[in-house]
PDB file of C-alpha atoms in Angstrom:
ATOM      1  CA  UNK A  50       0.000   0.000   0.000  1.00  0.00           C
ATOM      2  CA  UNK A  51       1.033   3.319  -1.087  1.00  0.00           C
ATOM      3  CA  UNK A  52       1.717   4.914   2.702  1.00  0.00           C
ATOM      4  CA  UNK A  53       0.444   8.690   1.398  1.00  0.00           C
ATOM      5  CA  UNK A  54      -3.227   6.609   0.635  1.00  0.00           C
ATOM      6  CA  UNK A  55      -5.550   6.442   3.499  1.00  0.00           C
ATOM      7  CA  UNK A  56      -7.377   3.006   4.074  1.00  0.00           C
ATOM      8  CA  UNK A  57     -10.417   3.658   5.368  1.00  0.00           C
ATOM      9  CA  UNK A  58     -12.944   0.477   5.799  1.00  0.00           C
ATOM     10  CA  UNK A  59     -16.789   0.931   7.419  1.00  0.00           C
ATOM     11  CA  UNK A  60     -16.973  -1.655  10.582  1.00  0.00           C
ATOM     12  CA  UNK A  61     -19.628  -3.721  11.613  1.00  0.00           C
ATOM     13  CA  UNK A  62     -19.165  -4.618  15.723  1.00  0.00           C
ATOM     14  CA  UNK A  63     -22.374  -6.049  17.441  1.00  0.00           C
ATOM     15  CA  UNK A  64     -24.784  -4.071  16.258  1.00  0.00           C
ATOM     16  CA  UNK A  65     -22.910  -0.878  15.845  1.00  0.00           C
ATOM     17  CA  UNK A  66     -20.941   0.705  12.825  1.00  0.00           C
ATOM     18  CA  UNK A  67     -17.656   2.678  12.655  1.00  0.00           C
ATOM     19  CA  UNK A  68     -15.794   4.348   9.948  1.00  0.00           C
ATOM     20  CA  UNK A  69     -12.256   3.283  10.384  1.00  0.00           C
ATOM     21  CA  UNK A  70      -9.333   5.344   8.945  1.00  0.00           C
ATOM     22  CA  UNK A  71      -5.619   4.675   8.816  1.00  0.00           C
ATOM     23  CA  UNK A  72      -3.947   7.912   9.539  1.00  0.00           C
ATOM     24  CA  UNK A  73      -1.488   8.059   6.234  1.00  0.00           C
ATOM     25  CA  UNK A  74       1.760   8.769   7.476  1.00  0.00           C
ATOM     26  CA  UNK A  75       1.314   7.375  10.931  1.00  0.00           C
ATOM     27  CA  UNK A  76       1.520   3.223  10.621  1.00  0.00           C
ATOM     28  CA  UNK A  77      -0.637   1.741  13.189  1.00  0.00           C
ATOM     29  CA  UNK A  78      -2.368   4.468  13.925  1.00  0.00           C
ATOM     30  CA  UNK A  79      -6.259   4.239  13.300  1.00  0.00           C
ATOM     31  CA  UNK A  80      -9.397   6.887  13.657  1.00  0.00           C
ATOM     32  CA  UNK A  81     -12.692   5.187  14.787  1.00  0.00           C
ATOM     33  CA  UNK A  82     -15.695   7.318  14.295  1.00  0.00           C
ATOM     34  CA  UNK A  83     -19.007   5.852  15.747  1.00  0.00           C
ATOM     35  CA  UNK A  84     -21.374   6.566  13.401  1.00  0.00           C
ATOM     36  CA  UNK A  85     -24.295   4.397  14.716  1.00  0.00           C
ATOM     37  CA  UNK A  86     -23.924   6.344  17.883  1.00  0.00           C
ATOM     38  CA  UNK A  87     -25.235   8.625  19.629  1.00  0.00           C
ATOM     39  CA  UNK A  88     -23.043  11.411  19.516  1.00  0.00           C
ATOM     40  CA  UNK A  89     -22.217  12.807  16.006  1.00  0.00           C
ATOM     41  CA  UNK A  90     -18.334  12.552  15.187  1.00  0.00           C
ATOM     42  CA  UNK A  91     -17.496  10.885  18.493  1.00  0.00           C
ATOM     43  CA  UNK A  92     -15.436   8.079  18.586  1.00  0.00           C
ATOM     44  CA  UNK A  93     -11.477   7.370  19.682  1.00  0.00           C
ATOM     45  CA  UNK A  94      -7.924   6.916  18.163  1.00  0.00           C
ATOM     46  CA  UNK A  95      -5.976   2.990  18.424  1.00  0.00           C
ATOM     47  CA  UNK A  96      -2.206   2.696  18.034  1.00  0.00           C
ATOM     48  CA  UNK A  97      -0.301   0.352  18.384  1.00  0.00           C
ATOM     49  CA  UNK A  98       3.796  -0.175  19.091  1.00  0.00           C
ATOM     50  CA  UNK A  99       5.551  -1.288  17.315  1.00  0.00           C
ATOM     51  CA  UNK A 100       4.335   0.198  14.403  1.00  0.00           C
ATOM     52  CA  UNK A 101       1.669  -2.150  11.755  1.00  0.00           C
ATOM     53  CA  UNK A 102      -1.196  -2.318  10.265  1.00  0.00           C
ATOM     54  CA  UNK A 103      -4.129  -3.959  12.292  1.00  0.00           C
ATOM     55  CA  UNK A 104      -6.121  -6.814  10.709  1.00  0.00           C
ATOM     56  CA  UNK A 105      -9.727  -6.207  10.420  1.00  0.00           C
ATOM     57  CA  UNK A 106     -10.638  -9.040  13.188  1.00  0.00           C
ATOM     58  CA  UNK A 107      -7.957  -6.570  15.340  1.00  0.00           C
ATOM     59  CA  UNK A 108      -9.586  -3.587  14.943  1.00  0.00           C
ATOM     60  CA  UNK A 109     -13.042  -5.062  15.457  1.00  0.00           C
ATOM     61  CA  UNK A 110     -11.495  -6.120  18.899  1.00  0.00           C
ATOM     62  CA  UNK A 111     -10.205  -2.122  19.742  1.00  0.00           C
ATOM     63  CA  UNK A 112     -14.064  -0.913  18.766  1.00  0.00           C
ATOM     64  CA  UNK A 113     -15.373  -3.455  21.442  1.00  0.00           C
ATOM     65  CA  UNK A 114     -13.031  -2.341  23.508  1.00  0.00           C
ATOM     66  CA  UNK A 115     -14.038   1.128  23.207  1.00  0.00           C
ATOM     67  CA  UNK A 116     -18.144   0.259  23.339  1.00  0.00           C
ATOM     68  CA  UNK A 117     -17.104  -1.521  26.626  1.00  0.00           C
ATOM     69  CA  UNK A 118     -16.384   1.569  28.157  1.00  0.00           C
ATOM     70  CA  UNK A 119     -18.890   3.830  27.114  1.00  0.00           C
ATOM     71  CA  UNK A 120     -21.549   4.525  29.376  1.00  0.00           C
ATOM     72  CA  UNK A 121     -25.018   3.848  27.884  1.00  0.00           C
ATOM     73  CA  UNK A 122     -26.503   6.785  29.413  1.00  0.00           C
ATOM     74  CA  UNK A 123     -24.286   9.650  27.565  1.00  0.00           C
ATOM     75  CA  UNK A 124     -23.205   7.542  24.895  1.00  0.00           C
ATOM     76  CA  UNK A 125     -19.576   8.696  26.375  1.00  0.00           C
ATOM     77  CA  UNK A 126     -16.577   7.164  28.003  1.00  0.00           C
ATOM     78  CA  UNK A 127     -16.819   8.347  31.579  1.00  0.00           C
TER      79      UNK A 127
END
């Protein structure tokens, strides 16, 4: 992959959808945005060390991560 492309990939995690982006020149470094949420444009940021790009069964398992920690009533991490 051309590292100045940006892969970005829609994710399905139990029930729930993200837009997933690879920052370009950043390896390992991914920007979730929860769009089935509900809180327009919120979401988090995964990297990991060393530096590589995340299989999709990976970052499935950083989104649940991330949903296990949000609190249902604000739809935030508290």
């Amino acid at each position: 992959m051309d590292r100045r492309s940006t892969r970005r990939l829609t994710l399905m995690v139990d029930e729930e959808t993200f837009e997933v982006t690879e920052r370009p020149d950043e390896l390992g470094t991914y920007d979730f945005t929860w769009l089935s949420g509900p809180n327009p444009g919120y979401g988090f940021t995964s990297a990991v060390q060393p530096a590589r790009a995340l299989s999709e069964p990976e970052l499935q398992a950083s989104a649940r991560d991330f949903l296990k920690q949000v609190d249902p009533t604000t739809g935030h991490i508290e």
